[in-house]
CSV table of N, CA and C in Angstrom, one decimal:
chain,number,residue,atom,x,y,z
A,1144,UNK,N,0.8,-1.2,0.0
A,1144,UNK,CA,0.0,0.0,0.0
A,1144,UNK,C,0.9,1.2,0.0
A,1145,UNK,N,0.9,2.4,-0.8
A,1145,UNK,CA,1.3,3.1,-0.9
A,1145,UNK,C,0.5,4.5,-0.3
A,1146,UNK,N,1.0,5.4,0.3
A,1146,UNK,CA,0.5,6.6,0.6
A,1146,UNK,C,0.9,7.7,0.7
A,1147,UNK,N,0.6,8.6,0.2
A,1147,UNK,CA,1.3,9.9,-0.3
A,1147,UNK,C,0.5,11.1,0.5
A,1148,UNK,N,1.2,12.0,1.0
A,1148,UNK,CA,0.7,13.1,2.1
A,1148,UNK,C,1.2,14.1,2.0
A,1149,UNK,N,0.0,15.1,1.2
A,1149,UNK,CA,0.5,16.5,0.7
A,1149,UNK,C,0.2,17.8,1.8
A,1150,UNK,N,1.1,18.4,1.8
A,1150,UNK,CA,1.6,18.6,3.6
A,1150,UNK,C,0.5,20.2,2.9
A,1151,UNK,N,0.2,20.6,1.6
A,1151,UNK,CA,-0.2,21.7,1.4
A,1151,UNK,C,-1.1,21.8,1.1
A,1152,UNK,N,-2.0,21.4,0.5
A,1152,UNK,CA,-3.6,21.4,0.2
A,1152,UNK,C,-4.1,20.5,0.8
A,1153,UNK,N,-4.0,20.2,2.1
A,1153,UNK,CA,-5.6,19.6,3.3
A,1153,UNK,C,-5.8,20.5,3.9
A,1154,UNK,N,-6.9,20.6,4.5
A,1154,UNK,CA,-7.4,21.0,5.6
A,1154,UNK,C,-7.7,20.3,6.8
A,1155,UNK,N,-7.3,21.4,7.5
A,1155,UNK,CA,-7.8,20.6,9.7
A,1155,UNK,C,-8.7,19.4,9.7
A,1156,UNK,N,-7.7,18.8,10.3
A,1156,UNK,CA,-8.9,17.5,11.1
A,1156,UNK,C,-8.8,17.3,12.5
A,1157,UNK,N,-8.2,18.7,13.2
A,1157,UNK,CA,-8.1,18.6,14.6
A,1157,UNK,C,-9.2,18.3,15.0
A,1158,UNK,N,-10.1,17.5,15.7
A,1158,UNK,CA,-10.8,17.7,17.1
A,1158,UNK,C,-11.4,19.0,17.1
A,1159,UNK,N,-12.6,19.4,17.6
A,1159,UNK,CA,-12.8,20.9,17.6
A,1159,UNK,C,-12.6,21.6,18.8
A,1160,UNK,N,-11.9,21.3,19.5
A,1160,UNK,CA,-11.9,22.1,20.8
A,1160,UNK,C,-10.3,22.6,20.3
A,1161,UNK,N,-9.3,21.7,19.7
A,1161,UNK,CA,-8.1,22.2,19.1
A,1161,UNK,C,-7.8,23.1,17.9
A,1162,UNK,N,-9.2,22.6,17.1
A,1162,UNK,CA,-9.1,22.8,15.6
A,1162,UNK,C,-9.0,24.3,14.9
A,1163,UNK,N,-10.0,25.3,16.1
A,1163,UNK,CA,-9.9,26.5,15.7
A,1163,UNK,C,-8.1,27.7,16.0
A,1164,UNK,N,-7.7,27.0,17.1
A,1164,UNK,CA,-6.3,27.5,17.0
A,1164,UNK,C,-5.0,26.7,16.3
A,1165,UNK,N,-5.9,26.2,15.8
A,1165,UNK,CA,-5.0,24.9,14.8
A,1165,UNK,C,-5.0,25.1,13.0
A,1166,UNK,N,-5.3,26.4,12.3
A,1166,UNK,CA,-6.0,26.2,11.3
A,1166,UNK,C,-5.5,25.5,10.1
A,1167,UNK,N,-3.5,25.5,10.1
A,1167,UNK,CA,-3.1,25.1,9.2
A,1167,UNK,C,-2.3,23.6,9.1
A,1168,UNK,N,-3.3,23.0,10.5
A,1168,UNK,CA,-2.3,21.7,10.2
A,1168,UNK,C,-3.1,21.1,9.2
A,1169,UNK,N,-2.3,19.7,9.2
A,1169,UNK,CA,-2.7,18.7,7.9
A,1169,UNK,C,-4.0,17.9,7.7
A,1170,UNK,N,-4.7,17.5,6.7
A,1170,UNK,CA,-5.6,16.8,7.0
A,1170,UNK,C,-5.3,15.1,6.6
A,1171,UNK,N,-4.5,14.8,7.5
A,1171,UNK,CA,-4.1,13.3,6.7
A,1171,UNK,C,-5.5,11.9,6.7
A,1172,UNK,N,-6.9,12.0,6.9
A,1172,UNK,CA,-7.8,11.4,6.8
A,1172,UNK,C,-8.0,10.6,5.8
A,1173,UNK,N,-7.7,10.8,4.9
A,1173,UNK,CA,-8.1,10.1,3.4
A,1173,UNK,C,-6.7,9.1,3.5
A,1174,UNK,N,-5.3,9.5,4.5
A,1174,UNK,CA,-3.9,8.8,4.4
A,1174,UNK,C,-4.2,7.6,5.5
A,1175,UNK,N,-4.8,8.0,6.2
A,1175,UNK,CA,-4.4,7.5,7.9
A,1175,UNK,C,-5.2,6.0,8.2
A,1176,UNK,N,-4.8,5.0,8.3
A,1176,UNK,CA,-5.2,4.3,9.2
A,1176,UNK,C,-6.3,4.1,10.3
A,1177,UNK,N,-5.4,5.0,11.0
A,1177,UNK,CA,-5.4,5.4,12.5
A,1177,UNK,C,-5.0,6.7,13.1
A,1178,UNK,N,-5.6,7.8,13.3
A,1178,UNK,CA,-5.6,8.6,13.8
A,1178,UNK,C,-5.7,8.5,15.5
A,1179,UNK,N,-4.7,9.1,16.3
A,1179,UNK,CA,-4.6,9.0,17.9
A,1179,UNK,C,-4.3,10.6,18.2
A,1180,UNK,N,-5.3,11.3,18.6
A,1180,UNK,CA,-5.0,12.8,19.3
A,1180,UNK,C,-4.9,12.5,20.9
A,1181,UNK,N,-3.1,13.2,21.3
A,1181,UNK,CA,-3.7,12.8,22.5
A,1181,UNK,C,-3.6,14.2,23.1
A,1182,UNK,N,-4.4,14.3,24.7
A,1182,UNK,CA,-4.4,15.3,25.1
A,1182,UNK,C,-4.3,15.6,26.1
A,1183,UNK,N,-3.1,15.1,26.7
A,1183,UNK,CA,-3.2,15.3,28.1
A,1183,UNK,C,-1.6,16.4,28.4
A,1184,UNK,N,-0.9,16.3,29.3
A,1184,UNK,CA,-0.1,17.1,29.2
A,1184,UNK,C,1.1,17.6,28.3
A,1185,UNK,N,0.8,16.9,27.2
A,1185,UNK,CA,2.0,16.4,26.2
A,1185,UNK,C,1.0,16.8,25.0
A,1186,UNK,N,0.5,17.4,24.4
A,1186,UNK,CA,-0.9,17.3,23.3
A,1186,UNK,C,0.1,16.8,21.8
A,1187,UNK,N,-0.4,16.1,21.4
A,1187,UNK,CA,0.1,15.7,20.3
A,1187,UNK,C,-0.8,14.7,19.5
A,1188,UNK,N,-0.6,14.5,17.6
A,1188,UNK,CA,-1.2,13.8,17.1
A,1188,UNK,C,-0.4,12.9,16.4
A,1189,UNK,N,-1.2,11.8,16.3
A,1189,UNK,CA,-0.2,10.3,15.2
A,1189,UNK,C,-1.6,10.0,14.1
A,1190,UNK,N,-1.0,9.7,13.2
A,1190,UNK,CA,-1.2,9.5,12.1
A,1190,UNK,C,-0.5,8.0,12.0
A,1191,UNK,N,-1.4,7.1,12.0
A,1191,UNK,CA,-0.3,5.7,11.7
A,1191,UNK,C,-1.1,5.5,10.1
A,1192,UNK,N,-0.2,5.3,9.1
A,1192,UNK,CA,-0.5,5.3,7.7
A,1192,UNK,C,0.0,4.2,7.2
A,1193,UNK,N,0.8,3.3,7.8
A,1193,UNK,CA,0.9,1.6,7.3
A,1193,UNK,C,1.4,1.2,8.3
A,1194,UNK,N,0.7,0.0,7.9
A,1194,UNK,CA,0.9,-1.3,9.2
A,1194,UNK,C,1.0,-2.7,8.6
A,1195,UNK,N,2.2,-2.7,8.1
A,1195,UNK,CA,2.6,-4.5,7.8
A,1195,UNK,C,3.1,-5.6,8.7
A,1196,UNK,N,3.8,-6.2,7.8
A,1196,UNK,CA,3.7,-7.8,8.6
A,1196,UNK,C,5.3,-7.0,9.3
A,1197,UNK,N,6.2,-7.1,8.9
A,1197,UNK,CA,7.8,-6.3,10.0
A,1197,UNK,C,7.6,-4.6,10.2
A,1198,UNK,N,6.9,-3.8,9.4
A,1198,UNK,CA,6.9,-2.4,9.6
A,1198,UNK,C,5.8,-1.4,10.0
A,1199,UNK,N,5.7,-0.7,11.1
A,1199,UNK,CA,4.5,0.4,10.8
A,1199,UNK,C,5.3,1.8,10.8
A,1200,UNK,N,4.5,2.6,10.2
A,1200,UNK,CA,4.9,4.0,9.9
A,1200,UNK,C,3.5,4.8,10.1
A,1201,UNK,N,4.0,6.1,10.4
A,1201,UNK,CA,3.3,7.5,10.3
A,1201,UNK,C,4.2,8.1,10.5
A,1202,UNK,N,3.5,9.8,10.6
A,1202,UNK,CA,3.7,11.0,11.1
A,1202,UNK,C,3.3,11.3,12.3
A,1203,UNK,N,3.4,12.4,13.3
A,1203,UNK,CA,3.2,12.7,14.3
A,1203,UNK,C,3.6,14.5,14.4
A,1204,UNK,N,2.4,15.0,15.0
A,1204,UNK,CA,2.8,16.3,15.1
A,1204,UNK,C,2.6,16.6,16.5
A,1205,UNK,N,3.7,17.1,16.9
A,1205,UNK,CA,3.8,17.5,18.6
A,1205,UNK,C,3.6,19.1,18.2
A,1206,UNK,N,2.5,19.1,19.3
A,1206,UNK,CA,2.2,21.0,19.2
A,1206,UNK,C,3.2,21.5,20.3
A,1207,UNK,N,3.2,23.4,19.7
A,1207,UNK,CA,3.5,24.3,20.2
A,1207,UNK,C,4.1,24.0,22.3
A,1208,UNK,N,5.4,24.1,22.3
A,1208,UNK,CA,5.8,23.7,23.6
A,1208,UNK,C,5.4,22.3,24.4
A,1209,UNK,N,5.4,21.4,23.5
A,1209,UNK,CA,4.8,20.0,24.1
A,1209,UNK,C,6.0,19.3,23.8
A,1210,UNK,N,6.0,17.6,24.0
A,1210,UNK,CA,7.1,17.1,24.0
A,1210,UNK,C,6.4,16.2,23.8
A,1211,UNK,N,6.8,14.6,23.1
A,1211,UNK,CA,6.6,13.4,23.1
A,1211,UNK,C,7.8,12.6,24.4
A,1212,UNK,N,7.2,12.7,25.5
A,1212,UNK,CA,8.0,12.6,26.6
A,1212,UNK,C,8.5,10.5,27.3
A,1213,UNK,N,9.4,10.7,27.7
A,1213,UNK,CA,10.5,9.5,27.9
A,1213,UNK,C,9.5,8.3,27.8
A,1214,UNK,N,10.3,7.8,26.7
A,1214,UNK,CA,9.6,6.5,27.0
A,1214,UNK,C,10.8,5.1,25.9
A,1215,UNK,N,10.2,4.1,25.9
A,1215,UNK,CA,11.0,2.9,24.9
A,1215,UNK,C,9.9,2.3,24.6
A,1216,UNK,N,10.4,1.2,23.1
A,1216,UNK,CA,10.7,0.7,22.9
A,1216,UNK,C,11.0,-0.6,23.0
A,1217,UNK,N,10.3,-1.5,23.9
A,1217,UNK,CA,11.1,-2.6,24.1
A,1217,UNK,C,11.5,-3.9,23.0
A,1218,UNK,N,10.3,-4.0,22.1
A,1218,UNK,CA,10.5,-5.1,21.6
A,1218,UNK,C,10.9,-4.5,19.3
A,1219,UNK,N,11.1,-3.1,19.6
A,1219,UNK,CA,11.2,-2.4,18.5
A,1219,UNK,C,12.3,-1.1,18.1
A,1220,UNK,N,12.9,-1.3,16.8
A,1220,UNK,CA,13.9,-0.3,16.4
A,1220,UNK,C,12.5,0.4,15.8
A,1221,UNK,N,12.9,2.5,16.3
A,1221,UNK,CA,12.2,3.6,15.4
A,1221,UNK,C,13.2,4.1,15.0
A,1222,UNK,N,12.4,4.8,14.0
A,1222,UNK,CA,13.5,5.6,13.0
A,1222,UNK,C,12.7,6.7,12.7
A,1223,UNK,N,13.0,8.0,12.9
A,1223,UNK,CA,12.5,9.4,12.8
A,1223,UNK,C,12.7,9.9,11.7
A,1224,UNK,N,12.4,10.9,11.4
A,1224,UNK,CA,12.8,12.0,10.1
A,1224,UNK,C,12.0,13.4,10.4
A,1225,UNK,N,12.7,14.5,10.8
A,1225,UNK,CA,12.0,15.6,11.0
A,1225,UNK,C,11.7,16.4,9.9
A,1226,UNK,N,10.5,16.6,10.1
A,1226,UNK,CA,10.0,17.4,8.4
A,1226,UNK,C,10.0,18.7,8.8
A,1227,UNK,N,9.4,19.4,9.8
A,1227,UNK,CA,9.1,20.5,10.0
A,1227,UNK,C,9.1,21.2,11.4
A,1228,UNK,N,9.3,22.0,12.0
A,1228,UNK,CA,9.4,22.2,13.3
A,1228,UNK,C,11.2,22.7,13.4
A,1229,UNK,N,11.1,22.9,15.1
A,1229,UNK,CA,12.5,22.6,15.6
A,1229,UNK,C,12.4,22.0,16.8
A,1230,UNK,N,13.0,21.4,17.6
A,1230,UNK,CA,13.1,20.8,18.8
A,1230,UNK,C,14.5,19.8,19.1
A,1231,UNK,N,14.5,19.3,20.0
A,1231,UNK,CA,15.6,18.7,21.1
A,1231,UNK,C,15.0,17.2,21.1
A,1232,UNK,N,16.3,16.5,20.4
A,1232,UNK,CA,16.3,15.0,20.4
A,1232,UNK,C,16.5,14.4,21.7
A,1233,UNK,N,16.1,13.4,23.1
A,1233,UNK,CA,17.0,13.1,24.1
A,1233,UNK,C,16.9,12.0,23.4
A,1234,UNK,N,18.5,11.0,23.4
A,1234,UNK,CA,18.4,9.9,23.6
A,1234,UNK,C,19.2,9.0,24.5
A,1235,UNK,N,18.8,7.9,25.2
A,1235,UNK,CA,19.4,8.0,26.5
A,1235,UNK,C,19.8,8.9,27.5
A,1236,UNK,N,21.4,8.3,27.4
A,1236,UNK,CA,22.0,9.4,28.6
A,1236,UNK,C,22.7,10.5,27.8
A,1237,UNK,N,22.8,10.5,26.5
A,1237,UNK,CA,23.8,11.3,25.5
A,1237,UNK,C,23.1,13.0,25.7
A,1238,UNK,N,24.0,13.8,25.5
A,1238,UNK,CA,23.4,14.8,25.3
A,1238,UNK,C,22.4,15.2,24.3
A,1239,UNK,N,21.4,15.9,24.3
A,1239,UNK,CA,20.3,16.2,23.2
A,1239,UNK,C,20.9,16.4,21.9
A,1240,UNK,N,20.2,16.1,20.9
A,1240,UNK,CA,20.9,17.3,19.6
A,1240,UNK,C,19.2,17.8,18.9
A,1241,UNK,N,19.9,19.2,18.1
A,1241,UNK,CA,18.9,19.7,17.6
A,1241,UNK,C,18.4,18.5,16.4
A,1242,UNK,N,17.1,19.0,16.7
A,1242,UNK,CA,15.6,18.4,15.6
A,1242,UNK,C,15.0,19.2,14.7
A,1243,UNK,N,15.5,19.1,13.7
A,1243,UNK,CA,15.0,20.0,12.7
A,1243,UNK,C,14.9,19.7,11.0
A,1244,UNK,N,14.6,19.8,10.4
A,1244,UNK,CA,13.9,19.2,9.0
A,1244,UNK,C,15.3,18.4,8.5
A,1245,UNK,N,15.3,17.8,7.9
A,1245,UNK,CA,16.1,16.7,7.3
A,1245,UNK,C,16.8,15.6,8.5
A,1246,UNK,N,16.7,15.8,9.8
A,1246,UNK,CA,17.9,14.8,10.7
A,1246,UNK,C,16.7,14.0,11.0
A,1247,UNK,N,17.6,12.6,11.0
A,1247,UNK,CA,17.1,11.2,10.9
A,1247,UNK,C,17.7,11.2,11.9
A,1248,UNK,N,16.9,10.0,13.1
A,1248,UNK,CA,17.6,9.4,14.0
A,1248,UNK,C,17.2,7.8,14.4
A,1249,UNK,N,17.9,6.9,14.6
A,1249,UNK,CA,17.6,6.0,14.8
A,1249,UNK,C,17.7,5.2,15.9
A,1250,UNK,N,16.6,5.3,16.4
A,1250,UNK,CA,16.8,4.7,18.0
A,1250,UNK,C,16.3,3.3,18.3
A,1251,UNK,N,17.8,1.8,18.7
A,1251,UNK,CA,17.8,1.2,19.1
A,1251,UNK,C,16.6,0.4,19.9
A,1252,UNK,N,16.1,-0.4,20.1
A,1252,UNK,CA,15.5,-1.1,21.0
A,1252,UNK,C,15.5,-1.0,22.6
A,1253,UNK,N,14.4,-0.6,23.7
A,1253,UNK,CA,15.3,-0.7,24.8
A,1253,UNK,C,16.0,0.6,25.1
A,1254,UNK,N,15.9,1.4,24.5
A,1254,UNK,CA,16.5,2.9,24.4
A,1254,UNK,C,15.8,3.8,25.1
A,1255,UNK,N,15.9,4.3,26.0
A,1255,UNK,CA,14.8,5.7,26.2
A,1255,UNK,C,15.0,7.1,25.3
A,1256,UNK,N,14.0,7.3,25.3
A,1256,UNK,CA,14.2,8.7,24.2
A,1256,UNK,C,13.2,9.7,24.6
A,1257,UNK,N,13.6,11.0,24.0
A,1257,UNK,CA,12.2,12.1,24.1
A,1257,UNK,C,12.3,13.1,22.7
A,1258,UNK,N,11.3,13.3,22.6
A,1258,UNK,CA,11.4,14.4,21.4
A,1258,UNK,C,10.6,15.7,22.4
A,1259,UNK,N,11.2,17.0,22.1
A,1259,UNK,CA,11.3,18.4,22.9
A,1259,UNK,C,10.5,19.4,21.7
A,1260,UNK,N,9.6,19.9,21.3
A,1260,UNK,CA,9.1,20.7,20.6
A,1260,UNK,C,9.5,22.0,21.4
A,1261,UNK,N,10.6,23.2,21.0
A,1261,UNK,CA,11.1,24.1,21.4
A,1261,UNK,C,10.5,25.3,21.0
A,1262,UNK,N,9.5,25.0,19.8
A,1262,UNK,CA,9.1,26.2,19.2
A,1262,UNK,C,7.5,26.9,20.1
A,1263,UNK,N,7.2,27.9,20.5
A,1263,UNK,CA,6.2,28.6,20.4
A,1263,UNK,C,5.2,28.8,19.8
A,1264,UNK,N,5.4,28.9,18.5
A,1264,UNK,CA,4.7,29.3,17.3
A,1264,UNK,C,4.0,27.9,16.2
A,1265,UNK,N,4.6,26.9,16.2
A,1265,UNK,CA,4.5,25.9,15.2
A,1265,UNK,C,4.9,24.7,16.0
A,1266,UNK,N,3.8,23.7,14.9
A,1266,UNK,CA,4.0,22.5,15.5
A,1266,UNK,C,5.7,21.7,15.6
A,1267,UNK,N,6.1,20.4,16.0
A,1267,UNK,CA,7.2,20.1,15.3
A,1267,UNK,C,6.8,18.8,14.8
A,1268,UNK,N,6.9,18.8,13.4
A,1268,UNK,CA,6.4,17.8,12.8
A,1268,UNK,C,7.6,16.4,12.0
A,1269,UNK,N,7.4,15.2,12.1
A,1269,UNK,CA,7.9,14.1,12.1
A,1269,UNK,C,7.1,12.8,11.7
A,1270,UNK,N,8.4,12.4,10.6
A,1270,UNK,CA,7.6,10.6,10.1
A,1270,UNK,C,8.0,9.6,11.3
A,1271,UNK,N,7.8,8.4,11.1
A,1271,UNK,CA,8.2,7.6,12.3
A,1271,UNK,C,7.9,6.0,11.6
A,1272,UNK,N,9.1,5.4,12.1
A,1272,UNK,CA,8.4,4.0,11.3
A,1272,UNK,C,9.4,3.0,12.3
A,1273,UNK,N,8.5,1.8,13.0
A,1273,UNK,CA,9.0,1.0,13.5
A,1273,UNK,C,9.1,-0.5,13.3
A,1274,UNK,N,9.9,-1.2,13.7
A,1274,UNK,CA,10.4,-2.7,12.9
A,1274,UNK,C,11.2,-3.8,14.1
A,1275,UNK,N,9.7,-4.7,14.8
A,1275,UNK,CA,8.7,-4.8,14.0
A,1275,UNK,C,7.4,-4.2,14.3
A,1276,UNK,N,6.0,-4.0,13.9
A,1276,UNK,CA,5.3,-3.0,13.7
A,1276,UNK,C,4.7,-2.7,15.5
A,1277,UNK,N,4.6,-1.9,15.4
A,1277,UNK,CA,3.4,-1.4,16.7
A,1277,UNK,C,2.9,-0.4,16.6
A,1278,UNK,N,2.1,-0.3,17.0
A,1278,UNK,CA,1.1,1.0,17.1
A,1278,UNK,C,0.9,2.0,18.0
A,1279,UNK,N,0.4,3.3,18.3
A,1279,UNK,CA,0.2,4.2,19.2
A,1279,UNK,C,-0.3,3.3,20.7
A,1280,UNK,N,0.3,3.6,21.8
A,1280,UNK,CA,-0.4,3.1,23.1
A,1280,UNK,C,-0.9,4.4,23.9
């Protein structure tokens, strides 16, 4: 299955309590699988867009001053690609590095990690694909 996600002509599919201060995110509905908004201290959205027999993939947009906060991995290698945004990689114990459009990172099994949305203004936006597949918990 192939799926292609044009970051510039959709429209909002936030949730409506998000959606009006949200006007220019994406509308991946027609892409997505599985849609997961979550909203608790951390507000962020996943988009899972394939799910095979060794791989799943999506996107994920962490809003304005939120973080996709510590967690692993146990039984699975992710692999990131920042499309848009800026923010602060943790992984492990290493020091952070900047997150920002083109850096890939690929985090081990078993690994703790965080991703840091630095920006104010805009979401920090990111693919994600893991092997072998799991989904949003």
């Amino acid at each position: 299955m192939f799926c292609h996600v044009d970051r510039l002509n959709h429209q909002s599919i936030m949730p409506p309590s998000r959606a009006s201060r949200s006007p220019s995110r994406l509308d991946r509905s027609k892409a997505a699988l599985e849609i997961t908004w979550i909203t608790d201290e951390y507000p962020r959205t996943l988009w899972t867009l394939g799910l095979g027999d060794h791989l799943s993939c999506g996107v994920e947009d962490v809003d304005e001053k939120s973080e996709v906060p510590w967690h692993q991995h146990d039984a699975a290698e992710e692999m990131l690609f920042c499309t848009a945004g800026s923010g602060k990689f943790y992984l492990g114990d290493d020091d952070p590095v900047d997150f920002k459009p083109g850096v890939m990172i690929l985090v081990p099994a078993k690994i703790k990690h965080r991703i840091v949305n630095s920006s104010s203004k805009r979401p920090l936006s990111f693919a994600w694909a893991l092997s072998p597949p799991q989904t949003p918990q």
